[in-house]
Amino acid sequence: MRAVSLLAGSAVATTVLAFAPGDVSDPGTRIDEVFAPYNRTDSPGCAVGVIQDGRLTFARGYGMASLELGVPNTPQTVFYIGSTSKQFVAAAAVLAEMDGYLSLDDDIRDYVPEIPDYGHTITIRHLIHHTSGLRDYLSLMAMGGWPYENVYTDAWTLDLIARQRALNFEPGTTSLYSNSGYYVLAEVVGRATGSTLREYTDRRMFQPLGMVHTHFHDDRRMVVPNRAMAYSTTDEGPFQLEWYPNFDKVGSGGLLTTVEDLVRWDGTFYDDQLGEGFVEQMLERGVLDDGEVLDYAFGLAHGSYQGRATVRHGGAFMGFRAELLRFPEAMLSVTVLCNLAATQPARLAEQVADIFLDPDANPPANQTVLELSLPPRAALPTETLDGLAGNYRDIVRRTVWHFSVHDGALRVEGGPIPMTLSPVDAHHFVAVDAPVPVEAYVVPDGSGFRISVNDVAWGTLEPVETVSPSPETLAEYVGRYYSEELDATFTLAVDGDALTLHRGQMPSERLAPTTADAFQRDGMTLEFSRTDGRLSGITLTSGRVRGVVLTREH
């Protein structure tokens, strides 16, 4: 932040500029155009920072940090950054190894013996690269009906992870994003160093770097000056709070920071301020047992944008959204921190980056990069689209997606998000309305789709026959089912023509039938098992959890 002047902005924005404002062609004015929808006193918004050659050349806040108090977002506003926190947890593990407290190839049970022996060693490195197989604890909480806004001790959370009788997969054989992995990683670092993650990172990282407004928020009662609240949109009014002040779990997330503090963090990737070899280790990609090299490094994802190499990570929890996007070769980084769930900071960061990397090709204000970079679309015969319509099941996650033809494209319902797939050709489709880039490829024999998200293989869909059970058939499923792994009871009942589910503190929910003896709700699939022809239990699967078992009570 050397030689950067701090200038007063409007009531809605405080600005740091290293170039002259005012001209419609200057970067600051063009960034203002990108964030114009949030530059209001009646809306939450974002804070953005641009780092060039180690200097913060632009930083500004848009919208309000607190609608209740009328406080604007600024570069000094403290945001919760969700999973963007993971790079700092991974960094703590790297530093702990450099300091001699642990080895990244240690068995995690050397430090956290509460984790069961699954017959396969889980190393610290497995946790870092999401190759441990540990079931995601946030998904487990949602499955069991445990609201995030409740108060949970660290012991309760660790016990939830340790109660799982199986892994999603054998460690090292595949990669599946796991918040449990990073929660346990934080516990490993704390126990190895004889402190908490917060204490160790304060001492070893944030204080030496001068990140005075950054910490892992492990105390829900702590007062944090200048902290933003988080919001979401609602049908009942413009905004509602989407913030769980009781949630103080760290590792999977939990870092509070500012745009200005992140400048100092970004600088460590060019001068190894935290020790020789630190940066090289942080950028090292994970490798599976079969030799496949992953894009995921140490809480950082390698990728590309517009043909340029990137290192980045996003975050989304409660109503907070974050993105830290780095172009190493250009020594350009963009930070976007938001307190509105509807924002898309990854796209916003890319739009800002375009202003500096390719000014002549800068997208018009408020038009997404995804919309501008989609391949040309093809007009396919109706009979071709009709041949692809139908029901498909994700072979791993078990959710059923319904494809229908709508205005020359395929409309998708039932998957993780509803979306419209527009054809590039008869074998390649792109989503035109998804929050992230999604592409679908027809498999060679025409019987299914391969799905990719952000240019990364996501899953395979196979055609299935769906069912519409009668009320008499639905009555077979009525009863109570208990899971020791979730410490939760599912109560199933029939309401009219639907099977309903009640769990934990959640209201009753209607389940959608899919295939024989299977139902789904919000990305979670319930597959019923039978013993001697009688219903005996349920197996639950969601995006980050596979194979949780419930037993029917008699």
Coordinates of C-alpha atoms in Angstrom, one line a residue:
M1 CA 0.0 0.0 0.0
R2 CA 3.0 2.2 -0.4
A3 CA 2.5 5.6 -2.1
V4 CA -1.3 5.2 -2.2
S5 CA -3.5 8.2 -1.4
L6 CA -6.7 7.9 0.5
L7 CA -9.5 10.0 -0.8
A8 CA -12.9 10.6 0.7
G9 CA -15.8 9.2 -1.3
S10 CA -19.5 9.7 -1.2
A11 CA -21.7 8.6 1.7
V12 CA -21.8 5.2 0.0
A13 CA -18.2 4.7 -0.9
T14 CA -14.7 5.3 0.3
T15 CA -12.0 5.2 -2.3
V16 CA -8.3 4.5 -2.7
L17 CA -7.0 5.7 -6.1
A18 CA -3.6 5.7 -7.7
F19 CA -4.9 7.2 -11.0
A20 CA -6.8 10.3 -11.8
P21 CA -10.6 9.9 -11.5
G22 CA -13.3 11.6 -13.5
D23 CA -12.6 10.6 -17.2
V24 CA -15.1 8.1 -18.5
S25 CA -12.2 6.0 -19.8
D26 CA -10.3 5.8 -16.5
P27 CA -10.4 2.5 -14.7
G28 CA -12.1 3.8 -11.6
T29 CA -15.1 5.1 -13.5
R30 CA -15.4 1.8 -15.3
I31 CA -15.2 -0.1 -12.1
D32 CA -18.0 2.1 -10.7
E33 CA -20.1 1.1 -13.7
V34 CA -19.6 -2.6 -12.9
F35 CA -20.8 -2.1 -9.3
A36 CA -23.4 0.5 -10.1
P37 CA -26.3 -1.8 -9.0
Y38 CA -25.0 -1.9 -5.5
N39 CA -23.9 1.8 -5.2
R40 CA -27.0 2.7 -3.2
T41 CA -27.9 3.7 0.4
D42 CA -30.8 1.2 0.5
S43 CA -28.9 -2.0 -0.5
P44 CA -26.1 -4.1 0.8
G45 CA -23.2 -4.4 -1.6
C46 CA -19.4 -5.0 -1.9
A47 CA -16.0 -3.7 -1.3
V48 CA -13.5 -4.1 -4.2
G49 CA -9.7 -3.8 -4.3
V50 CA -7.3 -3.9 -7.3
I51 CA -3.6 -4.8 -6.6
Q52 CA -1.0 -4.0 -9.2
D53 CA 2.7 -4.7 -8.7
G54 CA 2.2 -5.0 -5.0
R55 CA 0.3 -1.7 -4.6
L56 CA -3.4 -1.1 -3.9
T57 CA -4.3 1.1 -6.9
F58 CA -8.0 1.0 -6.4
A59 CA -10.3 0.3 -3.5
R60 CA -13.8 1.3 -3.0
G61 CA -17.0 0.3 -1.1
Y62 CA -20.4 0.1 -2.7
G63 CA -23.7 -0.2 -0.8
M64 CA -24.2 -0.6 2.9
A65 CA -22.4 -2.6 5.5
S66 CA -25.4 -2.2 7.8
L67 CA -28.8 -1.2 6.6
E68 CA -30.0 -0.9 10.2
L69 CA -27.3 1.6 11.2
G70 CA -26.9 3.3 7.8
V71 CA -23.2 2.4 7.7
P72 CA -21.6 2.2 4.2
N73 CA -19.2 -0.5 2.9
T74 CA -15.6 0.8 2.6
P75 CA -12.1 -0.7 2.0
Q76 CA -11.9 -0.9 5.8
T77 CA -15.1 -2.8 6.3
V78 CA -14.6 -6.2 7.9
F79 CA -16.2 -9.1 6.0
Y80 CA -16.6 -12.8 6.7
I81 CA -15.1 -14.4 3.6
G82 CA -16.3 -18.0 3.8
S83 CA -14.2 -20.6 2.1
T84 CA -11.8 -18.0 0.8
S85 CA -10.5 -18.6 4.4
K86 CA -9.2 -22.0 3.4
Q87 CA -5.9 -20.7 1.9
F88 CA -5.1 -19.2 5.3
V89 CA -5.7 -22.5 7.1
A90 CA -3.6 -24.3 4.5
A91 CA -0.9 -21.7 5.0
A92 CA -1.0 -22.3 8.8
A93 CA -0.3 -26.0 8.1
V94 CA 2.6 -25.1 5.8
L95 CA 4.1 -22.8 8.5
A96 CA 3.6 -25.4 11.2
E97 CA 5.6 -27.8 9.1
M98 CA 8.3 -25.1 8.5
D99 CA 8.4 -24.5 12.3
G100 CA 8.8 -28.2 13.0
Y101 CA 5.5 -28.9 14.6
L102 CA 4.2 -31.4 12.1
S103 CA 4.8 -33.1 8.7
L104 CA 2.1 -32.7 6.0
D105 CA 2.4 -36.5 5.5
D106 CA 1.5 -37.3 9.1
D107 CA -1.5 -39.4 9.9
I108 CA -4.2 -37.0 11.2
R109 CA -5.1 -39.5 14.0
D110 CA -1.7 -38.7 15.5
Y111 CA -3.2 -35.3 16.4
V112 CA -7.0 -36.0 16.4
P113 CA -7.5 -39.6 17.6
E114 CA -11.2 -39.0 17.8
I115 CA -11.4 -39.6 14.0
P116 CA -12.2 -43.3 13.5
D117 CA -9.7 -45.7 12.0
Y118 CA -11.3 -46.4 8.6
G119 CA -8.7 -48.9 7.6
H120 CA -6.9 -46.3 5.4
T121 CA -4.5 -43.6 6.6
I122 CA -5.7 -40.0 6.1
T123 CA -2.8 -37.6 6.0
I124 CA -2.7 -33.9 6.6
R125 CA -2.0 -33.5 2.9
H126 CA -5.3 -35.3 2.1
L127 CA -7.2 -32.8 4.2
I128 CA -5.6 -29.9 2.3
H129 CA -6.4 -31.2 -1.2
H130 CA -9.9 -32.5 -0.4
T131 CA -8.9 -36.1 -1.0
S132 CA -9.5 -37.4 2.5
G133 CA -13.0 -38.8 1.9
L134 CA -14.3 -37.2 5.1
R135 CA -18.0 -36.4 4.8
D136 CA -18.8 -32.6 4.8
Y137 CA -20.0 -31.5 8.2
L138 CA -22.1 -28.6 6.9
S139 CA -23.9 -31.0 4.6
L140 CA -24.4 -33.4 7.6
M141 CA -25.8 -30.6 9.7
A142 CA -28.3 -29.7 6.9
M143 CA -29.2 -33.4 6.5
G144 CA -29.9 -33.8 10.1
G145 CA -32.0 -30.7 10.4
W146 CA -29.4 -28.9 12.6
P147 CA -29.8 -25.1 11.9
Y148 CA -26.6 -23.2 11.5
E149 CA -27.9 -20.4 13.7
N150 CA -27.9 -22.6 16.8
V151 CA -25.0 -22.6 19.3
Y152 CA -22.6 -25.6 18.7
T153 CA -19.5 -26.3 20.6
D154 CA -16.3 -27.4 18.9
A155 CA -16.6 -30.8 20.7
W156 CA -20.1 -31.3 19.2
T157 CA -18.9 -30.4 15.7
L158 CA -15.9 -32.7 15.9
D159 CA -18.1 -35.5 17.3
L160 CA -20.5 -35.1 14.3
I161 CA -17.6 -35.7 11.9
A162 CA -16.2 -38.6 14.0
R163 CA -19.6 -40.3 14.3
Q164 CA -19.5 -41.2 10.5
R165 CA -19.0 -44.9 10.1
A166 CA -17.6 -44.6 6.6
L167 CA -15.8 -42.3 4.3
N168 CA -17.1 -41.0 1.0
F169 CA -14.2 -42.8 -0.7
E170 CA -10.8 -44.3 0.0
P171 CA -8.3 -41.4 0.8
G172 CA -6.2 -40.3 -2.1
T173 CA -8.4 -42.0 -4.8
T174 CA -10.5 -39.0 -5.8
S175 CA -11.2 -35.4 -4.8
L176 CA -14.4 -34.1 -3.3
Y177 CA -14.7 -30.7 -1.6
S178 CA -15.0 -31.2 2.1
N179 CA -15.5 -28.6 4.8
S180 CA -14.8 -31.3 7.3
G181 CA -11.3 -31.7 6.0
Y182 CA -10.5 -28.1 6.7
Y183 CA -12.3 -28.1 10.0
V184 CA -10.1 -31.0 11.1
L185 CA -7.0 -29.3 9.6
A186 CA -7.6 -26.4 11.9
E187 CA -7.8 -28.8 14.8
V188 CA -4.6 -30.5 13.7
V189 CA -2.7 -27.2 13.5
G190 CA -4.0 -26.1 16.9
R191 CA -3.1 -29.3 18.7
A192 CA 0.3 -29.6 17.0
T193 CA 1.3 -26.0 17.9
G194 CA -0.2 -26.1 21.4
S195 CA -2.5 -23.1 20.6
T196 CA -5.7 -22.4 18.7
L197 CA -5.7 -21.8 14.9
R198 CA -6.6 -18.2 15.7
E199 CA -3.6 -17.8 18.1
Y200 CA -1.1 -19.4 15.8
T201 CA -2.2 -17.5 12.7
D202 CA -2.2 -14.2 14.6
R203 CA 1.3 -14.8 15.9
R204 CA 2.9 -16.4 12.8
M205 CA 1.0 -14.8 10.0
F206 CA -1.3 -11.8 10.5
Q207 CA 0.8 -9.8 12.9
P208 CA 4.0 -10.1 11.0
L209 CA 2.2 -9.1 7.8
G210 CA 0.5 -6.2 9.4
M211 CA -3.0 -7.6 8.8
V212 CA -4.3 -5.8 11.9
H213 CA -8.0 -6.2 11.0
T214 CA -7.9 -9.9 10.2
H215 CA -8.5 -12.9 12.5
F216 CA -10.2 -16.3 12.7
H217 CA -13.5 -15.5 14.5
D218 CA -13.7 -18.4 17.0
D219 CA -15.7 -16.4 19.6
R220 CA -19.3 -15.6 18.7
R221 CA -19.4 -13.0 21.6
M222 CA -16.5 -10.9 20.4
V223 CA -17.2 -7.4 19.3
V224 CA -15.7 -6.6 15.9
P225 CA -15.5 -2.9 15.0
N226 CA -16.5 -2.1 11.4
R227 CA -18.0 -5.5 10.7
A228 CA -20.5 -5.9 7.9
M229 CA -23.8 -7.7 8.4
A230 CA -25.0 -10.0 5.6
Y231 CA -28.3 -10.0 3.8
S232 CA -30.4 -11.9 1.2
T233 CA -33.4 -10.8 -0.9
T234 CA -36.8 -11.9 0.1
D235 CA -40.3 -12.1 -1.3
E236 CA -41.7 -10.3 1.7
G237 CA -39.5 -7.2 1.3
P238 CA -36.3 -5.9 -0.2
F239 CA -33.8 -7.6 2.2
Q240 CA -33.6 -9.8 5.2
L241 CA -30.6 -10.6 7.5
E242 CA -28.8 -13.7 6.3
W243 CA -26.3 -13.9 9.1
Y244 CA -25.8 -16.5 11.9
P245 CA -23.8 -14.7 14.6
N246 CA -23.7 -17.9 16.7
F247 CA -21.7 -19.7 14.0
D248 CA -18.1 -19.5 15.1
K249 CA -16.5 -22.6 13.6
V250 CA -13.2 -22.0 11.9
G251 CA -11.1 -23.9 9.4
S252 CA -13.8 -24.5 6.8
G253 CA -14.3 -20.7 6.9
G254 CA -14.4 -18.2 9.7
L255 CA -11.9 -15.6 8.6
L256 CA -12.8 -11.9 9.1
T257 CA -10.7 -9.5 7.0
T258 CA -10.8 -6.3 4.9
V259 CA -9.9 -5.4 1.3
E260 CA -6.9 -3.4 2.6
D261 CA -5.5 -6.2 4.7
L262 CA -5.7 -8.6 1.8
V263 CA -3.2 -6.4 -0.1
R264 CA -0.6 -7.5 2.5
W265 CA -1.5 -11.2 2.1
D266 CA -1.3 -10.9 -1.7
G267 CA 2.2 -9.5 -1.4
T268 CA 3.5 -12.7 0.2
F269 CA 3.1 -14.5 -3.1
Y270 CA 5.8 -12.4 -4.7
D271 CA 8.4 -12.1 -2.1
D272 CA 8.1 -15.1 0.3
Q273 CA 7.8 -12.8 3.3
L274 CA 6.7 -15.8 5.5
G275 CA 9.8 -17.9 4.7
E276 CA 11.8 -19.5 1.9
G277 CA 9.7 -22.0 0.1
F278 CA 6.4 -20.9 1.5
V279 CA 4.9 -19.7 -1.8
E280 CA 6.2 -22.8 -3.8
Q281 CA 4.4 -25.1 -1.2
M282 CA 1.2 -23.1 -1.3
L283 CA 1.0 -23.4 -5.1
E284 CA 1.7 -27.2 -5.1
R285 CA -1.2 -29.1 -6.7
G286 CA -2.6 -32.2 -5.2
V287 CA -1.9 -35.6 -6.8
L288 CA -4.2 -38.6 -6.6
D289 CA -2.9 -42.1 -6.0
D290 CA -3.2 -42.9 -9.8
G291 CA -1.1 -39.9 -10.7
E292 CA -3.8 -37.5 -11.7
V293 CA -2.8 -33.9 -10.9
L294 CA -5.5 -31.8 -9.4
D295 CA -6.2 -28.1 -10.0
Y296 CA -6.6 -27.6 -6.2
A297 CA -3.4 -26.7 -4.4
F298 CA -3.3 -25.4 -0.8
G299 CA -6.6 -23.7 -0.4
L300 CA -6.0 -22.2 -3.9
A301 CA -7.3 -23.3 -7.3
H302 CA -5.2 -23.1 -10.4
G303 CA -7.1 -22.2 -13.5
S304 CA -7.3 -19.8 -16.4
Y305 CA -9.4 -16.9 -17.5
Q306 CA -9.3 -15.5 -21.0
G307 CA -6.2 -17.5 -21.7
R308 CA -4.3 -16.2 -18.7
A309 CA -3.2 -18.3 -15.7
T310 CA -5.1 -17.7 -12.5
V311 CA -4.9 -18.6 -8.8
R312 CA -8.1 -18.0 -7.0
H313 CA -10.6 -19.1 -4.4
G314 CA -14.2 -18.0 -3.7
G315 CA -16.3 -18.1 -0.6
A316 CA -20.0 -18.3 0.2
F317 CA -21.7 -18.7 3.5
M318 CA -24.6 -17.0 5.2
G319 CA -25.2 -14.0 3.0
F320 CA -21.5 -13.3 2.5
R321 CA -19.8 -13.8 -0.8
A322 CA -16.0 -13.4 -1.6
E323 CA -13.5 -13.8 -4.3
L324 CA -9.7 -13.4 -4.4
L325 CA -8.5 -13.6 -8.0
R326 CA -4.8 -13.4 -8.9
F327 CA -3.1 -13.2 -12.3
P328 CA 0.5 -14.1 -11.2
E329 CA 2.2 -13.3 -14.6
A330 CA 0.6 -9.8 -14.7
M331 CA 1.1 -9.2 -11.0
L332 CA -2.6 -8.2 -10.9
S333 CA -5.1 -9.3 -8.2
V334 CA -8.7 -8.4 -7.6
T335 CA -10.5 -8.8 -4.3
V336 CA -14.3 -8.6 -4.1
L337 CA -16.0 -8.9 -0.7
C338 CA -19.8 -8.7 -0.6
N339 CA -22.5 -8.9 2.1
L340 CA -25.4 -9.7 -0.2
A341 CA -26.2 -13.4 -1.1
A342 CA -27.4 -12.5 -4.6
T343 CA -24.0 -11.1 -5.7
Q344 CA -21.6 -13.1 -7.9
P345 CA -18.1 -11.9 -6.8
A346 CA -16.3 -14.3 -9.2
R347 CA -17.9 -12.7 -12.2
L348 CA -17.5 -9.2 -10.7
A349 CA -13.8 -9.8 -10.1
E350 CA -13.4 -11.0 -13.7
Q351 CA -15.1 -7.9 -15.1
V352 CA -12.8 -5.7 -13.0
A353 CA -9.7 -7.7 -14.2
D354 CA -10.8 -7.2 -17.8
I355 CA -10.5 -3.4 -17.4
F356 CA -6.8 -3.8 -16.7
L357 CA -5.9 -6.8 -18.7
D358 CA -7.8 -6.1 -21.9
P359 CA -9.3 -2.6 -21.7
D360 CA -10.6 -2.5 -25.3
A361 CA -12.6 -5.7 -24.7
N362 CA -14.1 -4.6 -21.4
P363 CA -17.7 -5.8 -21.1
P364 CA -20.4 -3.2 -20.9
A365 CA -21.5 -2.3 -17.5
N366 CA -23.7 -4.9 -15.6
Q367 CA -23.3 -7.5 -18.3
T368 CA -21.7 -10.7 -17.0
V369 CA -18.5 -12.1 -18.4
L370 CA -20.2 -15.5 -18.7
E371 CA -22.8 -14.0 -21.0
L372 CA -20.1 -12.5 -23.2
S373 CA -17.9 -15.5 -23.4
L374 CA -20.4 -18.2 -24.3
P375 CA -19.7 -20.1 -27.5
P376 CA -22.0 -19.3 -30.5
R377 CA -25.3 -21.0 -30.2
A378 CA -26.8 -23.4 -32.7
A379 CA -30.4 -23.9 -33.8
L380 CA -31.1 -27.6 -33.5
P381 CA -34.1 -29.3 -35.0
T382 CA -36.9 -29.9 -32.6
E383 CA -36.7 -33.7 -33.0
T384 CA -33.0 -33.6 -32.0
L385 CA -33.9 -31.7 -28.8
D386 CA -36.9 -33.9 -28.1
G387 CA -34.6 -36.9 -28.3
L388 CA -32.5 -35.5 -25.5
A389 CA -35.5 -34.6 -23.2
G390 CA -36.2 -36.9 -20.3
N391 CA -35.0 -37.8 -16.9
Y392 CA -31.3 -38.4 -16.0
R393 CA -29.7 -39.5 -12.7
D394 CA -26.3 -38.3 -11.4
I395 CA -24.5 -41.7 -11.0
V396 CA -22.7 -40.5 -7.9
R397 CA -24.9 -38.0 -6.2
R398 CA -28.1 -39.9 -7.2
T399 CA -30.2 -36.8 -7.9
V400 CA -32.5 -36.9 -10.9
W401 CA -32.5 -34.1 -13.4
H402 CA -35.4 -33.4 -15.6
F403 CA -34.7 -32.1 -19.1
S404 CA -37.4 -30.5 -21.2
V405 CA -37.4 -28.6 -24.5
H406 CA -38.1 -24.8 -24.2
D407 CA -37.6 -22.2 -26.8
G408 CA -34.9 -24.1 -28.7
A409 CA -33.0 -25.1 -25.6
L410 CA -33.1 -27.6 -22.8
R411 CA -34.6 -26.6 -19.5
V412 CA -33.2 -28.4 -16.5
E413 CA -35.0 -28.9 -13.2
G414 CA -34.3 -31.1 -10.2
G415 CA -30.5 -30.8 -10.3
P416 CA -28.5 -28.5 -8.0
I417 CA -29.8 -25.4 -9.7
P418 CA -32.5 -24.9 -12.4
M419 CA -30.9 -23.7 -15.6
T420 CA -31.3 -23.4 -19.4
L421 CA -28.9 -25.3 -21.6
S422 CA -28.4 -23.7 -25.0
P423 CA -26.9 -25.7 -27.8
V424 CA -23.5 -25.0 -29.3
D425 CA -24.0 -28.1 -31.5
A426 CA -25.9 -31.3 -31.2
H427 CA -23.4 -32.7 -28.6
H428 CA -22.5 -29.6 -26.6
F429 CA -24.7 -27.3 -24.5
V430 CA -23.9 -24.3 -22.3
A431 CA -25.9 -22.9 -19.4
V432 CA -27.1 -19.3 -20.1
D433 CA -28.5 -18.5 -16.7
A434 CA -26.4 -20.4 -14.1
P435 CA -24.4 -18.5 -11.5
V436 CA -21.2 -20.4 -12.6
P437 CA -20.1 -21.7 -16.1
V438 CA -21.9 -25.0 -16.7
E439 CA -21.5 -27.1 -19.8
A440 CA -23.2 -30.4 -20.8
Y441 CA -21.8 -32.9 -23.3
V442 CA -23.8 -35.7 -24.8
V443 CA -22.0 -39.0 -24.2
P444 CA -20.8 -40.8 -27.4
D445 CA -23.6 -43.3 -27.4
G446 CA -26.2 -40.6 -26.8
S447 CA -27.4 -42.1 -23.6
G448 CA -26.6 -39.4 -21.1
F449 CA -24.6 -36.3 -20.4
R450 CA -21.2 -35.4 -18.9
I451 CA -21.4 -32.2 -16.9
S452 CA -18.6 -29.8 -16.3
V453 CA -18.5 -26.7 -14.0
N454 CA -15.9 -24.0 -14.4
D455 CA -14.2 -26.2 -17.0
V456 CA -13.8 -29.1 -14.5
A457 CA -15.5 -32.4 -14.8
W458 CA -18.4 -32.5 -12.4
G459 CA -20.4 -35.7 -13.0
T460 CA -22.1 -38.0 -15.4
L461 CA -25.9 -38.3 -15.9
E462 CA -27.5 -41.6 -17.0
P463 CA -31.1 -41.9 -18.3
V464 CA -33.6 -43.3 -15.9
E465 CA -37.3 -44.1 -15.6
T466 CA -39.1 -42.1 -13.0
V467 CA -42.2 -43.2 -11.0
S468 CA -45.3 -41.5 -9.7
P469 CA -46.3 -43.5 -6.6
S470 CA -50.0 -43.6 -5.6
P471 CA -51.1 -42.5 -2.1
E472 CA -51.3 -46.2 -1.2
T473 CA -47.7 -46.8 -2.2
L474 CA -46.6 -43.7 -0.4
A475 CA -48.2 -45.0 2.8
E476 CA -45.6 -47.8 2.8
Y477 CA -42.8 -45.3 3.5
V478 CA -44.6 -43.7 6.5
G479 CA -42.7 -44.1 9.8
R480 CA -39.7 -43.0 11.8
Y481 CA -36.1 -43.6 10.7
Y482 CA -33.1 -42.9 12.9
S483 CA -29.4 -42.3 12.0
E484 CA -26.7 -42.7 14.6
E485 CA -24.3 -40.9 12.3
L486 CA -26.5 -37.8 12.3
D487 CA -28.1 -38.3 15.7
A488 CA -31.3 -37.4 13.9
T489 CA -34.8 -38.9 13.4
F490 CA -36.6 -38.6 10.1
T491 CA -40.4 -38.8 10.4
L492 CA -42.2 -39.5 7.1
A493 CA -45.9 -39.0 6.5
V494 CA -48.3 -38.6 3.7
D495 CA -49.9 -35.3 3.0
G496 CA -52.4 -35.6 0.1
D497 CA -50.5 -36.8 -2.9
A498 CA -47.0 -36.2 -1.4
L499 CA -44.6 -37.9 1.0
T500 CA -43.4 -35.4 3.6
L501 CA -40.3 -35.3 5.7
H502 CA -39.8 -33.8 9.2
R503 CA -36.3 -33.7 10.7
G504 CA -34.8 -31.9 13.6
Q505 CA -35.9 -28.3 13.8
M506 CA -36.8 -28.0 10.2
P507 CA -40.5 -27.6 9.1
S508 CA -42.1 -30.5 7.2
E509 CA -41.0 -30.7 3.6
R510 CA -42.5 -32.3 0.5
L511 CA -40.4 -35.0 -1.2
A512 CA -40.3 -35.4 -4.9
P513 CA -40.4 -39.1 -6.1
T514 CA -37.7 -40.0 -8.6
T515 CA -37.0 -43.6 -9.3
A516 CA -38.4 -46.8 -7.6
D517 CA -38.0 -46.4 -3.8
A518 CA -36.2 -43.1 -4.2
F519 CA -37.1 -39.5 -3.4
Q520 CA -35.2 -36.2 -3.4
R521 CA -35.3 -32.7 -1.8
D522 CA -32.9 -29.8 -2.4
G523 CA -30.1 -31.9 -3.7
M524 CA -30.5 -34.7 -1.1
T525 CA -31.6 -38.1 -2.2
L526 CA -33.3 -40.7 0.0
E527 CA -33.1 -44.2 -1.3
F528 CA -35.2 -46.8 0.6
S529 CA -33.8 -50.3 1.3
R530 CA -35.9 -53.4 1.8
T531 CA -35.3 -56.6 3.8
D532 CA -37.4 -59.6 2.8
G533 CA -39.5 -57.2 0.8
R534 CA -40.2 -54.8 3.7
L535 CA -38.9 -51.3 4.0
S536 CA -36.1 -51.3 6.5
G537 CA -34.0 -48.2 6.1
I538 CA -32.9 -45.2 4.1
T539 CA -29.5 -44.3 2.5
L540 CA -28.9 -40.6 2.1
T541 CA -26.7 -39.0 -0.5
S542 CA -26.0 -35.3 -1.3
G543 CA -23.3 -33.4 -3.2
R544 CA -20.6 -33.8 -0.5
V545 CA -22.0 -36.7 1.6
R546 CA -22.4 -40.3 0.4
G547 CA -24.1 -43.3 2.0
V548 CA -25.4 -42.0 5.4
V549 CA -27.7 -44.8 6.8
L550 CA -31.0 -44.5 8.7
T551 CA -32.7 -47.5 10.2
R552 CA -36.5 -47.8 10.4
E553 CA -37.9 -47.9 13.9
H554 CA -40.5 -50.5 14.7

